[in-house]
Short mmCIF file of C-alpha atoms in Angstrom, two decimals:
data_model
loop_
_atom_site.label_atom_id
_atom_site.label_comp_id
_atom_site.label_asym_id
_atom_site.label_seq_id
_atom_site.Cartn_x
_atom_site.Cartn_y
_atom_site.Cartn_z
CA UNK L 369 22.57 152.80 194.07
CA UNK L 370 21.28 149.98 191.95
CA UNK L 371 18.48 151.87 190.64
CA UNK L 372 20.68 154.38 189.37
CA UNK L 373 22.38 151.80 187.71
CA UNK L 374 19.58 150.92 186.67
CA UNK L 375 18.65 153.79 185.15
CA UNK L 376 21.82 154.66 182.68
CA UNK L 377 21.10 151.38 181.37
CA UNK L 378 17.58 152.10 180.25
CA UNK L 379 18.75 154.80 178.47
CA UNK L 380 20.47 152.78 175.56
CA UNK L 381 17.42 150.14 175.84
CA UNK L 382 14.39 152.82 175.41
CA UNK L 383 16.12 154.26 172.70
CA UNK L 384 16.32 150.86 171.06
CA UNK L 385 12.49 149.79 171.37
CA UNK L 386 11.42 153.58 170.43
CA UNK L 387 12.73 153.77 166.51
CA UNK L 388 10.41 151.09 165.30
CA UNK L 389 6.64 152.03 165.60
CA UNK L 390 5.51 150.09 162.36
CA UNK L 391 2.99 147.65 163.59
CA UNK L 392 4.28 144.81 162.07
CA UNK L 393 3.29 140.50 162.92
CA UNK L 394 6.52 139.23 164.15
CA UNK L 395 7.88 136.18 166.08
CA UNK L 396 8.74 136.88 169.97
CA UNK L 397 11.85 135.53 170.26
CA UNK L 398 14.20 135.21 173.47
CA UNK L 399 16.38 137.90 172.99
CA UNK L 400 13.20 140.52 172.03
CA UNK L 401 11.57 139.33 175.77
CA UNK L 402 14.13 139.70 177.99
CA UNK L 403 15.05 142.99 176.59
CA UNK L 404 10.85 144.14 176.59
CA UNK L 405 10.76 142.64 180.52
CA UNK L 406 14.49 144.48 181.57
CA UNK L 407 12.68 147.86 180.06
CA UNK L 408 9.35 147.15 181.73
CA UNK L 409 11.21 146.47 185.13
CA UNK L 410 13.33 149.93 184.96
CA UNK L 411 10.04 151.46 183.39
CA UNK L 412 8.48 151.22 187.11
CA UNK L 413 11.26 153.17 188.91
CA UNK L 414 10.17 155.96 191.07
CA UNK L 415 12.60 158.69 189.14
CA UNK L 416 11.80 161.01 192.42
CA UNK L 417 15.30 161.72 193.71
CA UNK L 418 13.68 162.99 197.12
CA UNK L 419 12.60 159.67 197.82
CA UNK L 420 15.85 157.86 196.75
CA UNK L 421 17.36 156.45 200.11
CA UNK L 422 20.57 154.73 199.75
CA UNK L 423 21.02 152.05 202.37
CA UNK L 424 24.34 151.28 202.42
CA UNK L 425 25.53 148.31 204.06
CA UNK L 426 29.26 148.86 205.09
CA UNK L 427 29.70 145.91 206.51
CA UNK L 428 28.05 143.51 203.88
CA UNK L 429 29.99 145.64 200.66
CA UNK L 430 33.29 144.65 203.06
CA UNK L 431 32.73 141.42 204.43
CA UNK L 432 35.41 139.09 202.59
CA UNK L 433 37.30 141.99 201.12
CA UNK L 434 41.21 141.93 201.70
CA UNK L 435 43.16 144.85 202.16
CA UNK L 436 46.87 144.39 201.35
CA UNK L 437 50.34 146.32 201.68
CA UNK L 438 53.16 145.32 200.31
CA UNK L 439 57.24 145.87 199.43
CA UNK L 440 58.89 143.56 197.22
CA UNK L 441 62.72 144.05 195.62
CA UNK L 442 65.05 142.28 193.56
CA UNK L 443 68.35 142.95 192.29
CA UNK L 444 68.28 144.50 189.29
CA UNK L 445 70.71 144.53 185.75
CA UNK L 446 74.38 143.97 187.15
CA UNK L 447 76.98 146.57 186.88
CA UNK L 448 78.44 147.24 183.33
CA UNK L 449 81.95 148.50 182.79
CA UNK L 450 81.72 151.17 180.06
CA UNK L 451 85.38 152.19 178.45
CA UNK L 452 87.15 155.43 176.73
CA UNK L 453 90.24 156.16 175.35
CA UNK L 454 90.06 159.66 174.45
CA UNK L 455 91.98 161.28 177.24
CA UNK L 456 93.87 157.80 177.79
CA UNK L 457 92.25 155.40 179.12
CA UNK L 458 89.55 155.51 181.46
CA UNK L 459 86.92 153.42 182.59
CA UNK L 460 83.18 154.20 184.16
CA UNK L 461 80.84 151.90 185.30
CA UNK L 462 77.22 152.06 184.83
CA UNK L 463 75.32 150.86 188.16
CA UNK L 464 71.82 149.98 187.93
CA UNK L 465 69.81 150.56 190.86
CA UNK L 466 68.08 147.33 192.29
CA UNK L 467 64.50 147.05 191.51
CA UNK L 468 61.56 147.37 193.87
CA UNK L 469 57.39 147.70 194.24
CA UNK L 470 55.09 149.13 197.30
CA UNK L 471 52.00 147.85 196.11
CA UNK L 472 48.98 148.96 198.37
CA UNK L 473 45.30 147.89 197.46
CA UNK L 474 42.04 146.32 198.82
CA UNK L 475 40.05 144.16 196.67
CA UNK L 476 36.63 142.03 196.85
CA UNK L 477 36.83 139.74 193.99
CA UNK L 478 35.34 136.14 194.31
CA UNK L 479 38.16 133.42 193.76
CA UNK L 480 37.35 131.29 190.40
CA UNK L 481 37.81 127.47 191.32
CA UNK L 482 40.96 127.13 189.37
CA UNK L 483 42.56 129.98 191.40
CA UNK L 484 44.89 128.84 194.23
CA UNK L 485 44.01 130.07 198.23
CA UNK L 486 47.08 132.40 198.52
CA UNK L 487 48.22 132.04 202.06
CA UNK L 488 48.96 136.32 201.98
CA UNK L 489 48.69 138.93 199.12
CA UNK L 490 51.88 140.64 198.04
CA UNK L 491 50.28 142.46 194.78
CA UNK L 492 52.29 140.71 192.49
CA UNK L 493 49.83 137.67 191.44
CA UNK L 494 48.83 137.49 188.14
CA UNK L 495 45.30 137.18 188.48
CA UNK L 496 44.12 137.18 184.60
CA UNK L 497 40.74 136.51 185.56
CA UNK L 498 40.32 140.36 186.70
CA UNK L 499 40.19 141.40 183.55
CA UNK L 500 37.21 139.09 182.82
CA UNK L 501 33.85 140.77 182.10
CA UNK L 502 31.90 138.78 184.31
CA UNK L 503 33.17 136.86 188.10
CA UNK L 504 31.90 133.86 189.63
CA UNK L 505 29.31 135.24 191.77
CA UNK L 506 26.43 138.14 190.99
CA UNK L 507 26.50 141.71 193.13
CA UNK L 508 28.99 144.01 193.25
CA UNK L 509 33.09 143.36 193.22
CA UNK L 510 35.86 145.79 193.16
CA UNK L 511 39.36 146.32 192.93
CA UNK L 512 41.49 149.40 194.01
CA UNK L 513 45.19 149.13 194.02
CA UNK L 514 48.37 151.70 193.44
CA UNK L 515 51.60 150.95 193.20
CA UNK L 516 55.15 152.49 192.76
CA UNK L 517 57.65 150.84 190.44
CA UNK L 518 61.03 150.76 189.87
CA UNK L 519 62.13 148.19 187.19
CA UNK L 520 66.01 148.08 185.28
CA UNK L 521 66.26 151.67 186.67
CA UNK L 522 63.07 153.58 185.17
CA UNK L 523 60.29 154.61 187.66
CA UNK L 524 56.95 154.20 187.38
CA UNK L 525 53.85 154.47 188.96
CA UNK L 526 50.49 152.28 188.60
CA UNK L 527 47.22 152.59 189.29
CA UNK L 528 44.12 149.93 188.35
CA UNK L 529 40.75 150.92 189.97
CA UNK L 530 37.57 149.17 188.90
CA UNK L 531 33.86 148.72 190.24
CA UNK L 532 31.69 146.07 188.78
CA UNK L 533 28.47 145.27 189.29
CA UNK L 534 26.99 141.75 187.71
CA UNK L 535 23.39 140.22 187.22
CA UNK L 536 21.57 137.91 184.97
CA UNK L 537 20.88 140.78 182.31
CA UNK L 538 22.86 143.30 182.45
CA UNK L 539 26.68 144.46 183.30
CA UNK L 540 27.45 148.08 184.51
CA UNK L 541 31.80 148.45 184.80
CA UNK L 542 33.81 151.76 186.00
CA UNK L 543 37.53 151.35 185.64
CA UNK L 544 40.59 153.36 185.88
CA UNK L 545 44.11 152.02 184.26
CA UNK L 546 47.33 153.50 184.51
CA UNK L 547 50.58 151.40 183.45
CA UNK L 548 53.41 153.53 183.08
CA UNK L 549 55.00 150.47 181.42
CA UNK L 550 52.82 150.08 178.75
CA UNK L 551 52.36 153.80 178.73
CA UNK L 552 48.86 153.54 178.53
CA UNK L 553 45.95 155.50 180.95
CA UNK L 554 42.45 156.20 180.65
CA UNK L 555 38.87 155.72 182.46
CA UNK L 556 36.46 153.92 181.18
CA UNK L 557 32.84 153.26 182.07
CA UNK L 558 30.11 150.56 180.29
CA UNK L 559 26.95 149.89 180.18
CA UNK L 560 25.60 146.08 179.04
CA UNK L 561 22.61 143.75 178.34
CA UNK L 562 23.73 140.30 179.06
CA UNK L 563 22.54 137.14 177.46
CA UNK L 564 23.17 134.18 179.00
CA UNK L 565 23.34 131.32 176.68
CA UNK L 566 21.52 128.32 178.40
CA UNK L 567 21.37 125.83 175.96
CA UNK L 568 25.00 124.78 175.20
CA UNK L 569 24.83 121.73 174.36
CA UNK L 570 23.36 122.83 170.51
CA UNK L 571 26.94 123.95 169.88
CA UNK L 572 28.29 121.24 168.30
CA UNK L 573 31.38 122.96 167.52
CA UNK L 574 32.48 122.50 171.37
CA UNK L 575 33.68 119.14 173.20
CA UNK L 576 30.72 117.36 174.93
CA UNK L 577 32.53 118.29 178.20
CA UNK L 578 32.88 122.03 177.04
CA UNK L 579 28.80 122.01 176.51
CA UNK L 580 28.55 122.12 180.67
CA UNK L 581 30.03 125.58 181.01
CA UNK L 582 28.44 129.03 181.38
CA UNK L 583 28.50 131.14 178.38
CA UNK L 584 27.15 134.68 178.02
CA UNK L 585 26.73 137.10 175.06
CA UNK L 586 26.68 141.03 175.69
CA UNK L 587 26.11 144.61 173.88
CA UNK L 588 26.02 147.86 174.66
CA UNK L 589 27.89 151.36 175.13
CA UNK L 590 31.66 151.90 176.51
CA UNK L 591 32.64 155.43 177.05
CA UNK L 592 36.46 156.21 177.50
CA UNK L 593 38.25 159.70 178.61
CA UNK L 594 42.18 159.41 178.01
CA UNK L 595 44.85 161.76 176.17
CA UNK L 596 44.24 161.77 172.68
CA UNK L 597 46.07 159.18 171.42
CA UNK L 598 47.61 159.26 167.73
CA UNK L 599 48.02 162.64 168.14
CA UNK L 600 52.21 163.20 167.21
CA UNK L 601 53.74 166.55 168.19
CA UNK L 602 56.33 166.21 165.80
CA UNK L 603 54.06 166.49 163.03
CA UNK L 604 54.12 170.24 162.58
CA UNK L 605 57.93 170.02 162.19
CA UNK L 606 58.02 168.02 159.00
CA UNK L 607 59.49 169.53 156.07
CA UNK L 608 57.43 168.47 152.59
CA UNK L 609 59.97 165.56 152.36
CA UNK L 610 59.17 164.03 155.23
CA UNK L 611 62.09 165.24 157.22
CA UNK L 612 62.06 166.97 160.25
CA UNK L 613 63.69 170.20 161.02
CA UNK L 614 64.92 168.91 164.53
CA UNK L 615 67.69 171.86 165.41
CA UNK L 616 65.14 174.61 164.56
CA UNK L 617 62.53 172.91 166.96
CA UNK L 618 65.43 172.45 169.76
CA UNK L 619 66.21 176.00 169.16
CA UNK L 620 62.76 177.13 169.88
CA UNK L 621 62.89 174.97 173.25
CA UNK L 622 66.06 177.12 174.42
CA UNK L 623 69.15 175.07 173.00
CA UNK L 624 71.74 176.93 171.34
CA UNK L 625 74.43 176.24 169.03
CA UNK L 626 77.69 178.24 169.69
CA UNK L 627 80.10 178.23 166.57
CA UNK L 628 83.39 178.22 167.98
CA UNK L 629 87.02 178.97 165.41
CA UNK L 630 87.88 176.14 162.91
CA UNK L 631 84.11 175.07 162.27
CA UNK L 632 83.66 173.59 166.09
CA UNK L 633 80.42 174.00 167.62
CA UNK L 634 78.75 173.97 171.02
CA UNK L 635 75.82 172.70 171.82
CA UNK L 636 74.19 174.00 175.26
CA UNK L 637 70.75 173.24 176.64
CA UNK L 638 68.61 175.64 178.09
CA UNK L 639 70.47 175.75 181.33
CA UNK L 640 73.26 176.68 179.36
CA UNK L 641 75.09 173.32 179.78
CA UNK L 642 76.75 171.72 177.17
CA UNK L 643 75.28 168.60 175.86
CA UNK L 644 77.07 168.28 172.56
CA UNK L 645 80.78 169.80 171.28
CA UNK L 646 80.27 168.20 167.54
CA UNK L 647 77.46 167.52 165.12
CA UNK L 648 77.65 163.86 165.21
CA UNK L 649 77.36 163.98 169.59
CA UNK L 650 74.03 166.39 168.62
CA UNK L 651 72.47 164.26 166.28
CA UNK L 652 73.15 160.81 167.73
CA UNK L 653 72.56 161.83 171.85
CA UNK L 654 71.09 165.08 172.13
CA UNK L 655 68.86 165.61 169.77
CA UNK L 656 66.74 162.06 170.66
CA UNK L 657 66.22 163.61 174.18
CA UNK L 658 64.99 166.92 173.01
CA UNK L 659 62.21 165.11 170.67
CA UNK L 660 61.50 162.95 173.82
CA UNK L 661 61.22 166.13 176.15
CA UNK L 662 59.16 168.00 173.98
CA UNK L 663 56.70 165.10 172.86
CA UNK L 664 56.04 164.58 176.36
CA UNK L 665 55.46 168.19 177.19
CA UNK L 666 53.29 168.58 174.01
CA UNK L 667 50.72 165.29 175.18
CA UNK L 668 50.53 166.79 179.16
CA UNK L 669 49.70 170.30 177.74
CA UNK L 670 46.43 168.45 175.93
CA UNK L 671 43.02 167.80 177.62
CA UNK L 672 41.46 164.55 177.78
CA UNK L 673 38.78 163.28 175.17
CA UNK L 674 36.19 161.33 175.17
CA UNK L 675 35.41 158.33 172.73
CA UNK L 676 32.20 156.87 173.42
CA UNK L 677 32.23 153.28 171.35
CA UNK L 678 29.81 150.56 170.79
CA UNK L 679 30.94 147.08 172.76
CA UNK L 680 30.51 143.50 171.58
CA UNK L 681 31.81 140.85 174.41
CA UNK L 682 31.27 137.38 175.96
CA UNK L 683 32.53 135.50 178.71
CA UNK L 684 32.89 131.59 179.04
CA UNK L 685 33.69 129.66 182.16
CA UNK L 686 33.94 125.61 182.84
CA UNK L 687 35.52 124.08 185.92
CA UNK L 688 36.18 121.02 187.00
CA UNK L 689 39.41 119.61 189.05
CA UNK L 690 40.86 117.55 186.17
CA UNK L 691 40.12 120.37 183.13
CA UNK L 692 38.98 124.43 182.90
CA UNK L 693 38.33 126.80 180.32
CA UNK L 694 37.85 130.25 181.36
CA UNK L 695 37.64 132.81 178.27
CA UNK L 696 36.88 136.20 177.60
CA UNK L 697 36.43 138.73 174.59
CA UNK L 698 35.44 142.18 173.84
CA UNK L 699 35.08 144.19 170.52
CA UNK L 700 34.61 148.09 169.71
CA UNK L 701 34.07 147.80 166.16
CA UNK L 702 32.02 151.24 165.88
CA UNK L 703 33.03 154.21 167.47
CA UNK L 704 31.20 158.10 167.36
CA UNK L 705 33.20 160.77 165.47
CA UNK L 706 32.29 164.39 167.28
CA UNK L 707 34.83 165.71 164.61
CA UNK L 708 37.17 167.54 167.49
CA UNK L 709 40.39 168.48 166.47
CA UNK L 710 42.19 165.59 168.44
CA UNK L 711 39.68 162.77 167.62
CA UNK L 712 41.63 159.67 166.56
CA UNK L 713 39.08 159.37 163.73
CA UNK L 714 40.96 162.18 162.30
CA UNK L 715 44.53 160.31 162.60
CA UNK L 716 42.86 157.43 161.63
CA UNK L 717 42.44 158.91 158.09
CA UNK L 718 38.25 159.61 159.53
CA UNK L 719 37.97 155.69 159.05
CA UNK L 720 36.68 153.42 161.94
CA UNK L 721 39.10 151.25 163.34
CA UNK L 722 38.50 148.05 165.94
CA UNK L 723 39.25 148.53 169.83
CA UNK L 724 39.30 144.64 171.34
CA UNK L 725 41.27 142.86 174.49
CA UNK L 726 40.42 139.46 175.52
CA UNK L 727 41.44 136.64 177.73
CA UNK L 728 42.02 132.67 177.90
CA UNK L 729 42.77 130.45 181.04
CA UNK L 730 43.17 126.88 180.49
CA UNK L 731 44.30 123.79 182.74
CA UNK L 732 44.19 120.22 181.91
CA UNK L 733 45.07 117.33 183.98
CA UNK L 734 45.89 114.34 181.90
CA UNK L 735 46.75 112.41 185.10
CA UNK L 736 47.88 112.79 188.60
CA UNK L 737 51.25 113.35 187.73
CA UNK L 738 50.90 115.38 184.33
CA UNK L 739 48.88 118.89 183.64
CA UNK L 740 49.80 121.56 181.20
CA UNK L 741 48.02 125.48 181.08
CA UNK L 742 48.14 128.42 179.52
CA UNK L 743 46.95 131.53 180.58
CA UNK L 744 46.92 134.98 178.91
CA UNK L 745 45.42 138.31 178.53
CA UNK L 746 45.61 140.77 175.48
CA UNK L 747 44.91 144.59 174.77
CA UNK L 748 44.44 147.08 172.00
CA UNK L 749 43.62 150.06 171.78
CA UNK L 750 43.94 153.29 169.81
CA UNK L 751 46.43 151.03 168.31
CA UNK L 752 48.30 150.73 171.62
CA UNK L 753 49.34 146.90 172.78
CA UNK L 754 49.93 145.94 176.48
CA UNK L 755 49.55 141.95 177.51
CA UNK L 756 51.08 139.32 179.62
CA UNK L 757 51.09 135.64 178.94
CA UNK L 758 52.04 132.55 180.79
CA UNK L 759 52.28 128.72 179.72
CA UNK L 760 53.96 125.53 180.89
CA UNK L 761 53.92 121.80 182.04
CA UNK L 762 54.01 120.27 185.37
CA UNK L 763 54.92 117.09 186.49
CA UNK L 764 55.00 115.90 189.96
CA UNK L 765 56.54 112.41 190.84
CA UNK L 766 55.19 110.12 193.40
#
């Protein structure tokens, strides 16, 4: 298996070293040898496939893995009383449904210092420091969890799946996101050199305590397969002045609009239900659901796409009981146009746009009694936002 990883990764390096055949006096530096001596080390592969044997340890890829399972409710938004006075008055109340998770997963993902020993998993922890590009400890982690939501009455269903493997030069990620919050899904698989950063202490712009911590620099190749995102249905139903003809398009999906005597008109759906007996109940409650209904439709009918992107990142991580600095970053700043007809280049007005997300953990004690932390993670892309962010102070008295 790690040969194979191996391999994908050499890809991107030979076809850096084989542009430049000028023979030209230059300066070795760091960077130039540890790329030359990754490439020399894949360059001795035996690419035989018949050979390839993979010994698979089963117990060693599961030892201090935890596999969890769990339900978790809450009560939800509290009944609302809702009143009408058109046939006299009457009054309906609006009940919403208490909210719940089964979360189920298994996971092998090496606890950073500042992370507390949970006595049992219940899928809820906000463990920032899985979205970090590089763990604690080299070798392969994972994470593999689905879970079933239902939050303020709106289900939804999660999934985050990801397989890492770490070493001194180089970073190979597979990961699969779902969030039916954020309404964001796609797979995503990268390919990095690493550079690890020995000599901190010639960064003058950090604290002296700072210039103890492990930083590493890394490049290389992301490839991503979601919906095509930026793509809006709607579009084709936009008259020249930027309206949109909303009854024809909910007459194409089956509604009809019955004129009744004395100007009154029916609206029925394509069950032949009412949903509307005036203009002003169409506009203002029917229409909204037919744009959402047929948006929806239109973005399941589409195939996925592909974006392959070029990936900046680095990862920084100091620890200590009384202060710790965990941070993370990653940048797609360039990203390959194959000129399809849903490639967000091509809602993008064919410019290039910037993909990033990044992390920052932080926890200072300034004495036994008094700490403060902050802790956050942050996402963008295809001009899509999803995060979550924590901060605070404690104080414990003595």
């Amino acid at each position: 298996m790690k040969k194979l990883l191996l391999l994908v990764l050499t890809l991107f390096t030979l076809n850096v070293f084989g542009q430049d055949t000028t023979n030209t006096k230059n300066d070795v530096d760091l960077l130039t040898s540890k790329l030359n001596k990754l490439h020399n080390k894949i360059s001795t592969i035996d690419l035989d496939i018949s050979k390839l044997k993979l010994n698979l340890d089963l117990k060693k890829i599961t030892k201090f893995s935890t596999i969890y399972g769990a339900v978790n409710g809450g009560t939800s938004l509290s009944n609302v009383d809702v009143y009408s006075v058109t046939d006299g008055l009457q009054t309906t109340t609006i009940e919403t449904p208490y909210d719940y998770s089964v979360i189920l997963g298994v996971r092998k993902i090496a606890r950073m210092g500042y992370e507390p020993k949970e006595a049992f998993k219940n899928g809820q922890e906000n463990s920032f420091s899985d979205a970090s590009t590089v763990g604690k400890v080299k070798g392969f982690e994972y994470l593999f969890e689905v879970s079933y939501v239902r939050q303020e009455g709106e289900n939804y269903a999660n999934q985050h799946h990801f397989l890492r493997y770490i070493d001194d030069e180089y970073i190979l990620k597979v990961e699969y996101l779902e969030d039916g919050f954020a309404d964001i899904k796609y797979f995503e698989a990268s390919q990095r050199y690493r550079y690890k950063v020995e000599d901190l202490d010639k960064l003058d712009f950090l604290p002296e305590v700072l210039q103890k911590g492990k930083l590493s620099l890394n490049i290389g190749a992301v490839q991503r397969l979601s919906e095509p995102y930026g793509y809006d249905p709607l579009e084709e139903w936009k008259l020249s002045n930027g309206n949109l003809h909303y009854t024809f398009l909910a007459l194409e999906e089956g509604y009809n609009a019955n004129f009744i005597s004395h100007g009154i008109v029916q609206y029925t759906d394509p069950q032949g239900n009412i949903v509307a007996e005036n203009t002003e109940i169409w506009e203002a409650v029917a229409i909204p659901q037919v744009l959402s209904d047929y948006t929806e439709k239109k973005r399941n009918e589409l195939e996925n796409t592909i974006q392959h992107s070029l990936v900046l990142g680095f990862d920084y991580y100091y620890y200590s009981k009384k202060l710790w600095l965990h941070s993370w970053g990653n940048l797609m700043p360039w990203h390959y146009d194959d000129k399809g007809e849903f490639s967000y280049h091509k809602f993008n007005n064919g410019e290039q746009w910037y993909d990033y997300s990044g992390g920052l953990i932080f926890g200072y004690k300034y004495n036994k009694n008094l700490g403060v932390f902050i802790e956050g993670k942050y996402n963008k892309y295809w001009n899509r936002e999803w995060h979550d962010f924590s901060f605070g102070v404690n104080y414990i008295i003595f």
